[in-house]
């Protein structure tokens, strides 16, 4: 199992937008999220196939929209 598979699978079970705290996302990732996820909006960029975390929500059909100050992310289904 790849590091972000549980996040991908969690999102695949959803049919609409999903908002999670960074802590909730971290609970779905073995070893938790890296510090950069909490500090940099760029970590949550969409469509970057070179990063497994981006592929996880992309493969589930979502785009991520992070709110760093609130430590929350909204996953929105791609059209």
N, CA, C and O atoms as a MOPAC input file, in Angstrom:
PM7 MOZYME 1SCF
protein

 N      0.85700 1    -1.18300 1     0.00000 1
 C      0.00000 1     0.00000 1     0.00000 1
 C      0.89900 1     1.24200 1     0.00000 1
 O      1.83900 1     1.34600 1     0.78800 1
 N      0.59400 1     2.16500 1    -0.88800 1
 C      1.32800 1     3.42500 1    -0.95700 1
 C      0.86400 1     4.35900 1     0.16500 1
 O     -0.23300 1     4.20600 1     0.70100 1
 N      1.70100 1     5.31000 1     0.50400 1
 C      1.46600 1     6.18400 1     1.65600 1
 C      0.11000 1     6.88300 1     1.62500 1
 O     -0.53400 1     7.00400 1     2.66700 1
 N     -0.33700 1     7.34200 1     0.46900 1
 C     -1.55900 1     8.14300 1     0.38500 1
 C     -2.78300 1     7.35000 1    -0.10600 1
 O     -3.80700 1     7.94300 1    -0.44500 1
 N     -2.68000 1     6.03200 1    -0.14500 1
 C     -3.80000 1     5.21100 1    -0.61400 1
 C     -5.04500 1     5.33700 1     0.26200 1
 O     -6.16000 1     5.34700 1    -0.26000 1
 N     -4.88100 1     5.43300 1     1.57000 1
 C     -6.05600 1     5.55800 1     2.45400 1
 C     -6.79300 1     6.86900 1     2.21100 1
 O     -8.02300 1     6.90800 1     2.26000 1
 N     -6.05600 1     7.93600 1     1.95200 1
 C     -6.69000 1     9.21700 1     1.61300 1
 C     -7.45100 1     9.07700 1     0.30300 1
 O     -8.60800 1     9.48700 1     0.21100 1
 N     -6.81700 1     8.50700 1    -0.69800 1
 C     -7.48600 1     8.28800 1    -1.99700 1
 C     -8.76000 1     7.47700 1    -1.82500 1
 O     -9.80600 1     7.84000 1    -2.36300 1
 N     -8.67900 1     6.38500 1    -1.07800 1
 C     -9.83800 1     5.51500 1    -0.88700 1
 C    -10.94400 1     6.21400 1    -0.10000 1
 O    -12.12800 1     6.02200 1    -0.37700 1
 N    -10.55500 1     7.02000 1     0.87400 1
 C    -11.53600 1     7.79500 1     1.65100 1
 C    -12.31400 1     8.73500 1     0.72600 1
 O    -13.53700 1     8.84300 1     0.82000 1
 N    -11.59300 1     9.40400 1    -0.15900 1
 C    -12.24600 1    10.34500 1    -1.07600 1
 C    -13.09200 1     9.61600 1    -2.11700 1
 O    -14.15000 1    10.11200 1    -2.50500 1
 N    -12.65100 1     8.46700 1    -2.56500 1
 C    -13.42800 1     7.70500 1    -3.56100 1
 C    -14.80000 1     7.31700 1    -3.02800 1
 O    -15.73300 1     7.12000 1    -3.80600 1
 N    -14.92800 1     7.20700 1    -1.72700 1
 C    -16.22000 1     6.84300 1    -1.13300 1
 C    -17.15200 1     8.05300 1    -0.98900 1
 O    -18.27800 1     7.91200 1    -0.51200 1
 N    -16.70100 1     9.21300 1    -1.39100 1
 C    -17.50100 1    10.43800 1    -1.28100 1
 C    -18.04600 1    10.81900 1    -2.64500 1
 O    -17.42400 1    10.56000 1    -3.67500 1
 N    -19.22100 1    11.44000 1    -2.63500 1
 C    -19.82200 1    11.82900 1    -3.91300 1
 C    -19.81400 1    13.33700 1    -4.11700 1
 O    -20.01800 1    13.81100 1    -5.23500 1
 N    -19.58600 1    14.08200 1    -3.06900 1
 C    -19.56700 1    15.53700 1    -3.17900 1
 C    -18.31900 1    16.09700 1    -2.53900 1
 O    -17.39400 1    15.36200 1    -2.19500 1
 N    -18.30600 1    17.41300 1    -2.38300 1
 C    -17.16300 1    18.07200 1    -1.76400 1
 C    -16.98000 1    17.57800 1    -0.33300 1
 O    -17.94200 1    17.25900 1     0.36500 1
 N    -15.73100 1    17.52500 1     0.07800 1
 C    -15.36500 1    17.04700 1     1.41000 1
 C    -14.42000 1    18.06300 1     2.02600 1
 O    -13.40800 1    18.41700 1     1.42100 1
 N    -14.73800 1    18.53400 1     3.22000 1
 C    -13.82300 1    19.41400 1     3.93300 1
 C    -13.29200 1    18.67200 1     5.14900 1
 O    -14.05600 1    18.11700 1     5.93900 1
 N    -11.96600 1    18.67200 1     5.28700 1
 C    -11.30800 1    17.99100 1     6.39000 1
 C    -10.27200 1    18.90800 1     7.01700 1
 O     -9.70700 1    19.77500 1     6.35000 1
 N    -10.03100 1    18.70900 1     8.29300 1
 C     -8.91300 1    19.40100 1     8.92500 1
 C     -7.62300 1    18.71100 1     8.48200 1
 O     -7.64200 1    17.55700 1     8.05500 1
 N     -6.53000 1    19.41200 1     8.58600 1
 C     -5.25400 1    18.79000 1     8.26300 1
 C     -5.01600 1    17.59400 1     9.18100 1
 O     -4.43800 1    16.59200 1     8.75900 1
 N     -5.45500 1    17.69400 1    10.42900 1
 C     -5.29700 1    16.58100 1    11.37400 1
 C     -6.07300 1    15.34900 1    10.90200 1
 O     -5.59200 1    14.22400 1    11.03800 1
 N     -7.26800 1    15.55800 1    10.35000 1
 C     -8.05500 1    14.43500 1     9.83400 1
 C     -7.37000 1    13.79500 1     8.62900 1
 O     -7.35000 1    12.57100 1     8.49800 1
 N     -6.81400 1    14.61900 1     7.75900 1
 C     -6.07700 1    14.08100 1     6.61400 1
 C     -4.84700 1    13.32500 1     7.12100 1
 O     -4.53700 1    12.23400 1     6.64200 1
 N     -4.16100 1    13.91000 1     8.08200 1
 C     -2.96400 1    13.28100 1     8.64100 1
 C     -3.26400 1    11.90800 1     9.22100 1
 O     -2.43600 1    11.00200 1     9.13300 1
 N     -4.43600 1    11.74800 1     9.80800 1
 C     -4.84000 1    10.45000 1    10.36300 1
 C     -4.99900 1     9.38600 1     9.28200 1
 O     -4.91700 1     8.19200 1     9.57100 1
 N     -5.22500 1     9.80700 1     8.04600 1
 C     -5.39200 1     8.87700 1     6.92100 1
 C     -4.06600 1     8.52700 1     6.23800 1
 O     -4.02900 1     7.70800 1     5.31900 1
 N     -2.99700 1     9.14600 1     6.69100 1
 C     -1.69300 1     8.98600 1     6.04900 1
 C     -0.73000 1     8.32600 1     7.03700 1
 O     -0.40800 1     8.91900 1     8.06600 1
 N     -0.27100 1     7.12400 1     6.74400 1
 C      0.69500 1     6.49000 1     7.64400 1
 C      1.91200 1     7.38900 1     7.86700 1
 O      2.56000 1     7.81700 1     6.91200 1
 N      2.21000 1     7.66600 1     9.11400 1
 C      3.31300 1     8.57000 1     9.43100 1
 C      2.90100 1    10.03000 1     9.44300 1
 O      3.70100 1    10.89600 1     9.79700 1
 N      1.64900 1    10.31700 1     9.05500 1
 C      1.13400 1    11.69000 1     9.08100 1
 C      1.60700 1    12.53300 1     7.91500 1
 O      2.42800 1    12.10800 1     7.10200 1
 N      1.07200 1    13.73100 1     7.85800 1
 C      1.45900 1    14.69400 1     6.82400 1
 C      2.81900 1    15.29700 1     7.13500 1
 O      3.18000 1    15.43300 1     8.30400 1
 N      3.57300 1    15.65800 1     6.11600 1
 C      4.84600 1    16.33900 1     6.36200 1
 C      4.59600 1    17.77700 1     6.83600 1
 O      3.52200 1    18.33700 1     6.61400 1
 N      5.57900 1    18.34600 1     7.47700 1
 C      5.45500 1    19.72500 1     7.96500 1
 C      5.10500 1    20.69900 1     6.84900 1
 O      4.39500 1    21.67700 1     7.08200 1
 N      5.59200 1    20.44600 1     5.64800 1
 C      5.32100 1    21.36600 1     4.53700 1
 C      3.84000 1    21.45300 1     4.21100 1
 O      3.39300 1    22.48100 1     3.70300 1
 N      3.06400 1    20.41300 1     4.48200 1
 C      1.61700 1    20.44700 1     4.21600 1
 C      0.92300 1    21.46200 1     5.11200 1
 O     -0.10100 1    22.03200 1     4.73500 1
 N      1.47600 1    21.68400 1     6.28700 1
 C      0.89500 1    22.62400 1     7.25100 1
 C      1.34500 1    24.06300 1     7.00000 1
 O      0.73800 1    25.00600 1     7.50800 1
 N      2.40600 1    24.22500 1     6.21900 1
 C      3.00500 1    25.55100 1     6.05700 1
 C      2.86600 1    26.16400 1     4.67200 1
 O      2.87800 1    27.38600 1     4.52900 1
 N      2.73400 1    25.32000 1     3.64600 1
 C      2.80700 1    25.83400 1     2.27600 1
 C      1.60000 1    25.40800 1     1.44500 1
 O      1.32700 1    24.21800 1     1.29100 1
 N      0.89200 1    26.38100 1     0.92000 1
 C     -0.25300 1    26.08700 1     0.06000 1
 C      0.17000 1    25.29400 1    -1.17700 1
 O     -0.61200 1    24.50600 1    -1.70800 1
 N      1.39500 1    25.49800 1    -1.63100 1
 C      1.87800 1    24.79900 1    -2.82200 1
 C      1.89100 1    23.28400 1    -2.63500 1
 O      1.79500 1    22.54500 1    -3.61500 1
 N      2.00500 1    22.81200 1    -1.40500 1
 C      1.98800 1    21.36400 1    -1.16700 1
 C      0.67600 1    20.76800 1    -1.64400 1
 O      0.62800 1    19.60500 1    -2.04500 1
 N     -0.38600 1    21.55600 1    -1.60300 1
 C     -1.73400 1    21.09900 1    -1.95500 1
 C     -2.06400 1    21.34600 1    -3.42500 1
 O     -3.22400 1    21.21900 1    -3.81600 1
 N     -1.07100 1    21.69600 1    -4.25200 1
 C     -1.31900 1    21.93500 1    -5.68000 1
 C     -1.94200 1    20.70600 1    -6.32800 1
 O     -1.70500 1    19.57200 1    -5.91200 1
 N     -2.72100 1    20.95400 1    -7.32600 1
 C     -3.41300 1    19.89200 1    -8.07000 1
 C     -2.68700 1    19.59400 1    -9.37200 1
 O     -2.01200 1    20.45900 1    -9.93100 1
 N     -2.83100 1    18.37400 1    -9.84400 1
 C     -2.34300 1    18.01400 1   -11.16900 1
 C     -0.85000 1    17.79400 1   -11.26800 1
 O     -0.32500 1    17.71300 1   -12.37800 1
 N     -0.14300 1    17.69300 1   -10.15000 1
 C      1.29000 1    17.45200 1   -10.18600 1
 C      1.53100 1    15.95600 1   -10.05500 1
 O      1.59500 1    15.42800 1    -8.94400 1
 N      1.66200 1    15.28000 1   -11.17500 1
 C      1.80300 1    13.82300 1   -11.19500 1
 C      3.12600 1    13.34000 1   -10.60900 1
 O      3.30100 1    12.14200 1   -10.38500 1
 N      4.05200 1    14.25400 1   -10.35900 1
 C      5.33400 1    13.85300 1    -9.77500 1
 C      5.23600 1    13.65100 1    -8.27100 1
 O      6.17200 1    13.13500 1    -7.66000 1
 N      4.12600 1    14.04500 1    -7.66200 1
 C      3.95000 1    13.91100 1    -6.21400 1
 C      2.79400 1    12.95900 1    -5.90100 1
 O      1.67000 1    13.14300 1    -6.36700 1
 N      3.09700 1    11.95000 1    -5.10800 1
 C      2.08900 1    10.92300 1    -4.80700 1
 C      0.88900 1    11.48100 1    -4.05300 1
 O     -0.22200 1    10.97900 1    -4.22100 1
 N      1.08200 1    12.50600 1    -3.22700 1
 C     -0.06600 1    13.06500 1    -2.50900 1
 C     -1.03300 1    13.73300 1    -3.48300 1
 O     -2.24700 1    13.60600 1    -3.32500 1
 N     -0.52000 1    14.43600 1    -4.47700 1
 C     -1.38600 1    15.06100 1    -5.49000 1
 C     -2.12100 1    13.99900 1    -6.31000 1
 O     -3.29900 1    14.15300 1    -6.63000 1
 N     -1.41900 1    12.93800 1    -6.64000 1
 C     -2.04900 1    11.84600 1    -7.39000 1
 C     -3.16800 1    11.20300 1    -6.58700 1
 O     -4.16300 1    10.76200 1    -7.16100 1
 N     -3.02000 1    11.14100 1    -5.26100 1
 C     -4.02700 1    10.44400 1    -4.44800 1
 C     -5.40000 1    11.08400 1    -4.60200 1
 O     -6.37800 1    10.38400 1    -4.86400 1
 N     -5.48900 1    12.39600 1    -4.44300 1
 C     -6.81600 1    13.01300 1    -4.58500 1
 C     -7.19400 1    13.17300 1    -6.05300 1
 O     -8.38000 1    13.15800 1    -6.38600 1
 N     -6.21900 1    13.32400 1    -6.92900 1
 C     -6.52200 1    13.38300 1    -8.35600 1
 C     -7.08900 1    12.06600 1    -8.86500 1
 O     -8.04700 1    12.05600 1    -9.63900 1
 N     -6.49800 1    10.95100 1    -8.42900 1
 C     -6.99400 1     9.63200 1    -8.83100 1
 C     -8.39700 1     9.36600 1    -8.29200 1
 O     -9.14900 1     8.57800 1    -8.86600 1
 N     -8.74500 1    10.02300 1    -7.19300 1
 C    -10.09100 1     9.88000 1    -6.63100 1
 C    -11.08400 1    10.83000 1    -7.30800 1
 O    -12.28400 1    10.77100 1    -7.04200 1
 N    -10.57600 1    11.70600 1    -8.18900 1
 C    -11.45000 1    12.62400 1    -8.92300 1
 C    -11.68900 1    13.95400 1    -8.23200 1
 O    -12.71900 1    14.59400 1    -8.44600 1
 N    -10.73200 1    14.37700 1    -7.39300 1
 C    -10.89700 1    15.61200 1    -6.63700 1
 C     -9.74900 1    16.57400 1    -6.88400 1
 O     -8.65200 1    16.17500 1    -7.27400 1
 N    -10.02600 1    17.85000 1    -6.64800 1
 C     -9.01300 1    18.88900 1    -6.53600 1
 C     -9.00400 1    19.36400 1    -5.09600 1
 O    -10.05100 1    19.42300 1    -4.45000 1
 N     -7.82900 1    19.70200 1    -4.59100 1
 C     -7.67500 1    20.17200 1    -3.21700 1
 C     -7.58600 1    21.69000 1    -3.19700 1
 O     -6.95900 1    22.30300 1    -4.06100 1
 N     -8.22700 1    22.28500 1    -2.19400 1
 C     -8.17600 1    23.73400 1    -1.97100 1
 C     -7.89300 1    23.94300 1    -0.48900 1
 O     -8.78700 1    23.83800 1     0.35000 1
 N     -6.63100 1    24.24100 1    -0.18200 1
 C     -6.19100 1    24.33300 1     1.20700 1
 C     -6.36200 1    25.74000 1     1.75500 1
 O     -6.20900 1    26.73200 1     1.04200 1
 N     -6.68200 1    25.79800 1     3.03700 1
 C     -6.74100 1    27.04100 1     3.80000 1
 C     -5.70400 1    26.88800 1     4.91700 1
 O     -6.00200 1    26.37100 1     5.99400 1
 N     -4.49800 1    27.34300 1     4.64100 1
 C     -3.38600 1    27.15100 1     5.57400 1
 C     -3.67600 1    27.78500 1     6.94300 1
 O     -3.46300 1    27.11900 1     7.95600 1
 N     -4.14800 1    29.02800 1     7.02300 1
 C     -4.39600 1    29.61300 1     8.34700 1
 C     -5.40200 1    28.80900 1     9.19500 1
 O     -5.24600 1    28.70000 1    10.41100 1
 N     -6.41300 1    28.25900 1     8.55100 1
 C     -7.42400 1    27.48200 1     9.27600 1
 C     -7.04100 1    26.00800 1     9.41400 1
 O     -7.70200 1    25.25500 1    10.13000 1
 N     -5.96800 1    25.59900 1     8.72500 1
 C     -5.50700 1    24.20900 1     8.75400 1
 C     -6.60800 1    23.25700 1     8.29200 1
 O     -6.87900 1    22.23400 1     8.92100 1
 N     -7.23400 1    23.62700 1     7.16900 1
 C     -8.31600 1    22.83000 1     6.60100 1
 C     -8.10000 1    22.72600 1     5.09100 1
 O     -7.44200 1    23.56600 1     4.47800 1
 N     -8.67000 1    21.67900 1     4.51800 1
 C     -8.61100 1    21.50500 1     3.07300 1
 C     -9.99200 1    21.05100 1     2.59600 1
 O    -10.65500 1    20.22600 1     3.22500 1
 N    -10.38800 1    21.61300 1     1.47800 1
 C    -11.65600 1    21.23000 1     0.85200 1
 C    -11.30300 1    20.49000 1    -0.43100 1
 O    -10.60900 1    21.01700 1    -1.30000 1
 N    -11.79200 1    19.26700 1    -0.53000 1
 C    -11.63200 1    18.46400 1    -1.73900 1
 C    -12.90400 1    18.58400 1    -2.54300 1
 O    -13.98400 1    18.23400 1    -2.06700 1
 N    -12.78000 1    19.07800 1    -3.76200 1
 C    -13.92600 1    19.34700 1    -4.62400 1
 C    -13.86600 1    18.39900 1    -5.81800 1
 O    -12.82300 1    18.28000 1    -6.46100 1
 N    -14.98100 1    17.72200 1    -6.12000 1
 C    -14.98200 1    16.81500 1    -7.27600 1
 C    -14.66500 1    17.56200 1    -8.56800 1
 O    -15.12900 1    18.68000 1    -8.79000 1
 N    -13.87600 1    16.92500 1    -9.39900 1
 C    -13.57900 1    17.49300 1   -10.72800 1
 C    -14.79600 1    17.29500 1   -11.60800 1
 O    -15.51100 1    16.29900 1   -11.49500 1
 N    -15.01800 1    18.25000 1   -12.47800 1
 C    -16.16000 1    18.15600 1   -13.40500 1
 C    -15.82000 1    17.33600 1   -14.61300 1
 O    -16.66100 1    17.15400 1   -15.49300 1

